[in-house]
Coordinates of C-alpha atoms in Angstrom, one line a residue:
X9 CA -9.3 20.4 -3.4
X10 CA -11.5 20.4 -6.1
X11 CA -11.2 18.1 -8.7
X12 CA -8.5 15.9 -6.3
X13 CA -8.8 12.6 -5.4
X14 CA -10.0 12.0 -2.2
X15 CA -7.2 10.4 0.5
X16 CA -7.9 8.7 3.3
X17 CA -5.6 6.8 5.9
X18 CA -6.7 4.2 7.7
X19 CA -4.6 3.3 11.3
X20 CA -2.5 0.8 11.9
X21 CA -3.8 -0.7 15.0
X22 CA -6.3 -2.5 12.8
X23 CA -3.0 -4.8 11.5
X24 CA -1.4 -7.5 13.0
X25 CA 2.3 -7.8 13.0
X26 CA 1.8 -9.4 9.7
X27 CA -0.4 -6.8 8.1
X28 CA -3.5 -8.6 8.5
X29 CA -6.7 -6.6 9.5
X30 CA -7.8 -8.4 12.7
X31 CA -10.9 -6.6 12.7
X32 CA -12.0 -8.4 9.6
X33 CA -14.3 -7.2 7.0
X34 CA -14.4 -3.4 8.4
X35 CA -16.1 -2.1 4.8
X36 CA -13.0 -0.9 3.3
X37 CA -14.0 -2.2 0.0
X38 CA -16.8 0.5 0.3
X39 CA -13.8 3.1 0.1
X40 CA -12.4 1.1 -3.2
X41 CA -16.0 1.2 -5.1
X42 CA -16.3 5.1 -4.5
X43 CA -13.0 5.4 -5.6
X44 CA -11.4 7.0 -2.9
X45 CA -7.6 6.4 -2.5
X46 CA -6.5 5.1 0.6
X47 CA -4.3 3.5 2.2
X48 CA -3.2 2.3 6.0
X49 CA -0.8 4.7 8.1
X50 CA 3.0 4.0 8.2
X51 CA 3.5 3.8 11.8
X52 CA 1.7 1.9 14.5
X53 CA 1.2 4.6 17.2
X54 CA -0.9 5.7 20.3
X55 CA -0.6 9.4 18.9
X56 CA -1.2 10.5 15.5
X57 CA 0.8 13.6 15.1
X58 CA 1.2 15.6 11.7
X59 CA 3.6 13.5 9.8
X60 CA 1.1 10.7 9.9
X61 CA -2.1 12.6 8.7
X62 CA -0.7 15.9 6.8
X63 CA -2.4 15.7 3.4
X64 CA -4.9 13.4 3.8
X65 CA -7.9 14.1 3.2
X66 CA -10.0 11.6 5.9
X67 CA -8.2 9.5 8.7
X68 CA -10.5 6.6 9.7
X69 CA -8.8 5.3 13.2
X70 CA -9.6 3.4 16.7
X71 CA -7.1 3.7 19.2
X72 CA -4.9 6.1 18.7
X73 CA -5.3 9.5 20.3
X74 CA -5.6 12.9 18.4
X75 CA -4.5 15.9 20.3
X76 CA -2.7 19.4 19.4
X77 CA 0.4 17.2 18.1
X78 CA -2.0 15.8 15.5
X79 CA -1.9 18.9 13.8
X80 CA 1.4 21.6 14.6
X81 CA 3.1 22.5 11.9
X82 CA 0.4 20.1 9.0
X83 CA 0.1 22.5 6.5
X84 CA -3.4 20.6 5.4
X85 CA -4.7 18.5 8.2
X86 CA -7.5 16.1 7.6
X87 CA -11.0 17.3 7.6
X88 CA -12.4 14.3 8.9
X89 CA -11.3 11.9 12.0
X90 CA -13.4 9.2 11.9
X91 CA -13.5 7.1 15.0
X92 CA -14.2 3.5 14.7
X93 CA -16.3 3.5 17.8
X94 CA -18.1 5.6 20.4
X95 CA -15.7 6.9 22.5
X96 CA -13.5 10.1 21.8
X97 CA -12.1 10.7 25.3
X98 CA -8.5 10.8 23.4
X99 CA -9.7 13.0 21.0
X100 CA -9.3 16.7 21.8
X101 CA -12.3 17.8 19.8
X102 CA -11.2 21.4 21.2
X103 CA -8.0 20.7 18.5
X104 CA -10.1 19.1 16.2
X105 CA -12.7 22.4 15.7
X106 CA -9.7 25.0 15.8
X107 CA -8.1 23.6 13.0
X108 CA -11.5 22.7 11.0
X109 CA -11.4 18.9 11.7
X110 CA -14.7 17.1 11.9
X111 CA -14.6 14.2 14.2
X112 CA -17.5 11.5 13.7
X113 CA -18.2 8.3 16.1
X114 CA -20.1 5.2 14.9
X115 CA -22.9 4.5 16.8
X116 CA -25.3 3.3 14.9
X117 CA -22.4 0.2 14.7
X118 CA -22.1 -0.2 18.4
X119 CA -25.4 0.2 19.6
X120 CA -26.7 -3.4 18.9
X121 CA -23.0 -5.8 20.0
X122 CA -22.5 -3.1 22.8
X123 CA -25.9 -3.7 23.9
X124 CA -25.7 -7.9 23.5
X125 CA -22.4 -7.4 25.4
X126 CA -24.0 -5.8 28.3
X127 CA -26.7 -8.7 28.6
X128 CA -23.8 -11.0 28.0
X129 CA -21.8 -9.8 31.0
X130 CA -24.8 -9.2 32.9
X131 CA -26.0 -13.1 32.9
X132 CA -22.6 -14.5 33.4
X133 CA -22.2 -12.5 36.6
X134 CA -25.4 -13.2 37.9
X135 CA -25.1 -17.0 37.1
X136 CA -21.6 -17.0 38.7
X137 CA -20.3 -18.2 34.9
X138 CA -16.7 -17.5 35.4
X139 CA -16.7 -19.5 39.1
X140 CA -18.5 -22.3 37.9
X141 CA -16.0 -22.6 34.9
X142 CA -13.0 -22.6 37.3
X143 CA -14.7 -25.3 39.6
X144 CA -14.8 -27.1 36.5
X145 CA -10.7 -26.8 35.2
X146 CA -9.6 -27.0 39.1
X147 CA -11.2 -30.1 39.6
X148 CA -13.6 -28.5 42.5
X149 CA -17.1 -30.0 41.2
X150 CA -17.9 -30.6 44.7
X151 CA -18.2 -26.7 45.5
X152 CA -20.4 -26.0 43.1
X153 CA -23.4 -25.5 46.0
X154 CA -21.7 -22.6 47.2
X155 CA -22.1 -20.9 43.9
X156 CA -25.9 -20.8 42.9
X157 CA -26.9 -17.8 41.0
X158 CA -29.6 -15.2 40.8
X159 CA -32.3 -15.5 38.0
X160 CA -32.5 -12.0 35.9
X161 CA -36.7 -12.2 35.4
X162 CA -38.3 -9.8 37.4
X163 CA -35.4 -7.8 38.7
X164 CA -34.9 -4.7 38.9
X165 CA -31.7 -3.0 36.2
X166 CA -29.9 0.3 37.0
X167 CA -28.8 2.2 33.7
X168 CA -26.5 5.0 34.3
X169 CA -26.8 6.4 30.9
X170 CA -29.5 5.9 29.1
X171 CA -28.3 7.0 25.5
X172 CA -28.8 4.9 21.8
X173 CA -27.1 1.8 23.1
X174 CA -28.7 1.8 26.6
X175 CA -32.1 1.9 24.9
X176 CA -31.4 -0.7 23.1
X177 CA -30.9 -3.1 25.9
X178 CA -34.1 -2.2 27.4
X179 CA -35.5 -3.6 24.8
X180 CA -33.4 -6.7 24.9
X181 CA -34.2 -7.2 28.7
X182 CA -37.7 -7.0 28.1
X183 CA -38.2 -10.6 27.8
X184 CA -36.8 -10.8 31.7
X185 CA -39.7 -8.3 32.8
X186 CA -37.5 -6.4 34.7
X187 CA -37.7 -3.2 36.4
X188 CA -35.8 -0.5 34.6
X189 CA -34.9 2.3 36.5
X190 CA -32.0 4.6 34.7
X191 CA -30.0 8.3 35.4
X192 CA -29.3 10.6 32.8
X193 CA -30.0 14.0 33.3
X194 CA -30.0 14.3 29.3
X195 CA -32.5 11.6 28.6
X196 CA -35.6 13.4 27.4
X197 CA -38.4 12.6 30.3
X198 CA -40.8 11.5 27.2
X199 CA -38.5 9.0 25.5
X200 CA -37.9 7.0 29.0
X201 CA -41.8 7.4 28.9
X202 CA -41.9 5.3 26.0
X203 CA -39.1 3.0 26.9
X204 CA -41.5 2.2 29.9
X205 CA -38.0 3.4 32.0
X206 CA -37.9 5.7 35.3
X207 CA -35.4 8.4 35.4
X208 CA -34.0 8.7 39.0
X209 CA -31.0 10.7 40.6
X210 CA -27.8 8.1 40.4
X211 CA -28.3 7.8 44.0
X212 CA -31.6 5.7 43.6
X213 CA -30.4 3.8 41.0
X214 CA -27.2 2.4 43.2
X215 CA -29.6 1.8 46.2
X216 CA -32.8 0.5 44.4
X217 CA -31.0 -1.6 41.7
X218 CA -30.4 -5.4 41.7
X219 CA -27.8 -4.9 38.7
X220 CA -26.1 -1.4 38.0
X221 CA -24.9 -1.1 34.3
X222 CA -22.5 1.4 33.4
X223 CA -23.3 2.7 29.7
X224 CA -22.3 5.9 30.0
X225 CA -20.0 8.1 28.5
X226 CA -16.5 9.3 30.5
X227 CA -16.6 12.8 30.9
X228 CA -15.3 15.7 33.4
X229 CA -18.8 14.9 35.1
X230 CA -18.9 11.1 35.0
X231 CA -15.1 10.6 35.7
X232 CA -15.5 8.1 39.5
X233 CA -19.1 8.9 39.1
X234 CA -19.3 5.4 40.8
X235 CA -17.2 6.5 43.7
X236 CA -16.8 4.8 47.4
X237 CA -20.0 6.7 48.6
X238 CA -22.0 5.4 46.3
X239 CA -21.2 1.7 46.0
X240 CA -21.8 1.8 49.8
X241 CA -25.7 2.5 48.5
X242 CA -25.8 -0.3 47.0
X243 CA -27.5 -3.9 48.1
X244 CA -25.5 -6.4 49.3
X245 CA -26.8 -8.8 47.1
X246 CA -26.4 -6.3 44.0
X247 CA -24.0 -6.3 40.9
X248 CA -22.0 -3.7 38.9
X249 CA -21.1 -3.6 35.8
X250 CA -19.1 -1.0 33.7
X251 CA -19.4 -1.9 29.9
X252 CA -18.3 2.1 28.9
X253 CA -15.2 3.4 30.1
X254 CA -13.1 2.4 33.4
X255 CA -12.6 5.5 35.0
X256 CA -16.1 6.2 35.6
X257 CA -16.0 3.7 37.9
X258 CA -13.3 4.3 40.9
X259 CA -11.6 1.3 40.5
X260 CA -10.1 0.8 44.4
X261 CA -13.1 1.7 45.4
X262 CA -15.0 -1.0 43.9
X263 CA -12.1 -3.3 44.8
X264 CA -12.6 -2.9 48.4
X265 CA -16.3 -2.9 48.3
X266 CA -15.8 -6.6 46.3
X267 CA -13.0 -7.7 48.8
X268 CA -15.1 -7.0 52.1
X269 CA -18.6 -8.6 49.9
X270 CA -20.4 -5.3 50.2
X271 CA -21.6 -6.0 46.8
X272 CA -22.0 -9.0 45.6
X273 CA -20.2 -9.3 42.2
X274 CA -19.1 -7.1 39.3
X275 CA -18.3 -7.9 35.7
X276 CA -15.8 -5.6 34.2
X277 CA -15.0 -5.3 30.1
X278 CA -13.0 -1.8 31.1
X279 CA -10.8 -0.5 33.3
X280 CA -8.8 2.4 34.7
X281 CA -5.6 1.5 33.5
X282 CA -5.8 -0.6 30.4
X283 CA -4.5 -3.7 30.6
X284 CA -4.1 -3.8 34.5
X285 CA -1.2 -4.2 36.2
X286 CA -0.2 -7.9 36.8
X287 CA -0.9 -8.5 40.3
X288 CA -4.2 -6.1 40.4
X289 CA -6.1 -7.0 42.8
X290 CA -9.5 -7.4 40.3
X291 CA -7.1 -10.1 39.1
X292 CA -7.5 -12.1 42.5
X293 CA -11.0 -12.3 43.1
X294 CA -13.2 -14.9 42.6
X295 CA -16.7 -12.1 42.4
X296 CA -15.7 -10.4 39.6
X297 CA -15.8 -11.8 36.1
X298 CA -13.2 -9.6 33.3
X299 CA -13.4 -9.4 29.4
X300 CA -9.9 -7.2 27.8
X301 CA -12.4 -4.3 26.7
X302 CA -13.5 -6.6 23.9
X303 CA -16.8 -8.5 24.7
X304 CA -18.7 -6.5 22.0
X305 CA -15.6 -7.6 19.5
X306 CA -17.4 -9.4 17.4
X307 CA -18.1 -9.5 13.2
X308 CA -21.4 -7.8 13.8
X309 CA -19.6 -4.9 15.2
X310 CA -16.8 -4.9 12.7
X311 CA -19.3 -4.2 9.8
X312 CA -21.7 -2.1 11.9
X313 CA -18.3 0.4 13.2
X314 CA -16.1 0.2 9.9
X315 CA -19.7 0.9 7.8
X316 CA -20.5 3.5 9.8
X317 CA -16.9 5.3 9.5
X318 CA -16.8 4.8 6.5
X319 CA -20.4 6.4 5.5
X320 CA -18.7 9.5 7.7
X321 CA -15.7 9.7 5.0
X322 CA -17.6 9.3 1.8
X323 CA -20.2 12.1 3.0
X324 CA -17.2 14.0 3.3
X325 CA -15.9 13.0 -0.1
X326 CA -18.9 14.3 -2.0
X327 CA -19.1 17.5 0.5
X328 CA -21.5 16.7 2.8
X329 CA -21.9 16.8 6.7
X330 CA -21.8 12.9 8.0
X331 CA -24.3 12.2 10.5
X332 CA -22.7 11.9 13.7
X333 CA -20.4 14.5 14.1
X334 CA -19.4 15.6 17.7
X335 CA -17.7 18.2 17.7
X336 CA -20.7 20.2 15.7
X337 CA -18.9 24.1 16.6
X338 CA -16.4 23.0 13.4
X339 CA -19.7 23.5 11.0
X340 CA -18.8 26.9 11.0
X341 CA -15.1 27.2 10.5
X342 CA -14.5 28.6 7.4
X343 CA -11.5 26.2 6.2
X344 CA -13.7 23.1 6.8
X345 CA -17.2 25.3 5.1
X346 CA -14.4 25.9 2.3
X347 CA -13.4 22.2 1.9
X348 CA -16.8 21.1 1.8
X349 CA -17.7 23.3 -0.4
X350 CA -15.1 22.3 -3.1
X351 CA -16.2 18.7 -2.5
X352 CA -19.6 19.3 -3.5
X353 CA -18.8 21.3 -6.5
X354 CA -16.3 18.3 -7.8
X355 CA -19.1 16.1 -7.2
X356 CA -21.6 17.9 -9.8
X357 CA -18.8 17.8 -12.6
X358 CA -17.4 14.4 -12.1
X359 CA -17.6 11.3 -9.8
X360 CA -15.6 11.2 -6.3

């Protein structure tokens, strides 16, 4: 590797069907000006398996997944998957460590339009936006008495999560002086303490919250961590909504609990099956207001995700460790301590 230029591929999904990035300006030019050599995937695919990434150096990517295929039978897989967002729930970082692959999220892009999404959704459901907007195309003006909304200042917000971009939406609600209340059993006490949040069991939050906002991340433990029991905690008046990942929240349950008005709305940017199903029931009712996972889309977050990722792949490039690495057992594999290695000593003799 060293003394190589350094390749990165960059996935497909990012292209329309006429090869233009939808995403916008996602800093690839930063790749250009370091003069790393890259270039976007062949294939558009929900898998990236070895004959897509097998010598490259770097793979920057969003959707697709990276799993064991990824790598049987690459004879140099990539030391770096850099996912353009947050989530790695289709990333088998297990994989990803055994075969000396770092994989890096972007948080530090998502935190802030993640967070304004969340406020977003938030005061559109509790205004009744999406009903009102209907009474407007349907001709139904006269209804609109039957649709007045609650005011956000001075309620009281359920976080469940309450990691970089949950914080940051504390401090975006402040203006409302709500009540924060928030779970997260990994939330230092002392940095709630200075968010002015109070860490409860997820069972207070449902039952004491006028808004529950689902911000964290789907895991073994959070999979249906909004499950029948605990939406039946909830106020009849309260809201849910689920701006992370759609099977934390079971889906029929919340359908059921919407359909019978045991809750009062929900606002929904993810789901279990993604799309749904035509025909869903979500699709039917009028309490629940749906984005296409894609209410944080927005240039801010373009920049903030595609700067971060690519920070991760120019670290690697001149040998170094990127910042947000989270699968951090690969430090010590020897191929990736190797590669590293020979980046940093190509960077003393000549540029990247």
């Amino acid at each position: 590797m060293t003394g190589e230029r350094f390749t990165a591929g960059v996935s497909r999904d990012f292209l329309d069907a006429h090869g233009r990035n939808v995403w916008g300006d996602i800093r690839l030019g930063e790749l250009d000006a370091a003069g790393v050599d890259w270039h976007y995937l062949p294939r558009d695919t929900g898998e990236l398996l070895a004959a897509d990434v097998d010598g490259l150096d770097a793979v920057l990517f969003a959707g697709p997944a990276v799993t064991e295929r990824t790598f049987a039978g690459a004879a140099r897989p990539p030391a770096l998957f850099a996912r353009f967002g947050v989530g790695y729930d289709t990333v088998d970082l297990d994989a990803c460590t055994r075969h000396g692959s770092l994989v890096t999220i972007t948080p530090d892009g998502a935190r802030r339009p993640v967070a304004t999404a969340a406020l977003t959704l938030l005061l559109a459901v509790l205004h009744n936006l999406a009903a009102k907007d209907r009474l407007v195309r349907e001709a139904r003006w006269a209804e609109k008495e039957q649709w007045m909304g609650l005011g956000l200042t001075g309620r009281r917000v359920g976080l469940l999560g309450l990691g970089n971009t949950a914080r940051d939406l504390v401090g975006l609600l402040r203006p409302f002086e709500v009540d924060v209340v928030a779970y997260d059993p990994y939330c230092p006490p002392e940095t709630a303490e200075e968010l002015g949040v109070r860490l409860a069991d997820a069972d207070t939050v449902m039952a004491e919250a006028d808004a529950v906002i689902v911000m964290c991340a789907l895991t073994e433990e959070t999979h249906h961590l909004v499950d029948a029991r605990r939406l039946s905690l909830m106020m009849r008046t309260a809201v849910l909504l689920n701006v992370a990942r759609g099977p934390i929240v079971d889906e029929a349950a919340l359908v059921e609990a919407l359909r019978l008005r045991r809750i009062r709305a929900a606002g929904l940017d993810v789901f279990e099956t993604e799309p749904p199903a035509p025909g869903h029931p979500l699709l039917t009712l009028d309490n629940v207001t749906l984005s296409p996972h894609a209410l944080a889309w927005t240039d801010e977050m373009s920049a903030g995700n595609g700067g971060s990722a690519v920070r991760a792949v120019l670290d690697v490039a001149a040998g170094r460790v990127p910042r947000f690495v989270v699968n951090r057992a690969v430090l010590d594999e020897p191929r990736l301590v190797d590669r590293l290695g020979s980046r940093a000593a190509a960077r003393t003799e000549a540029p990247v």
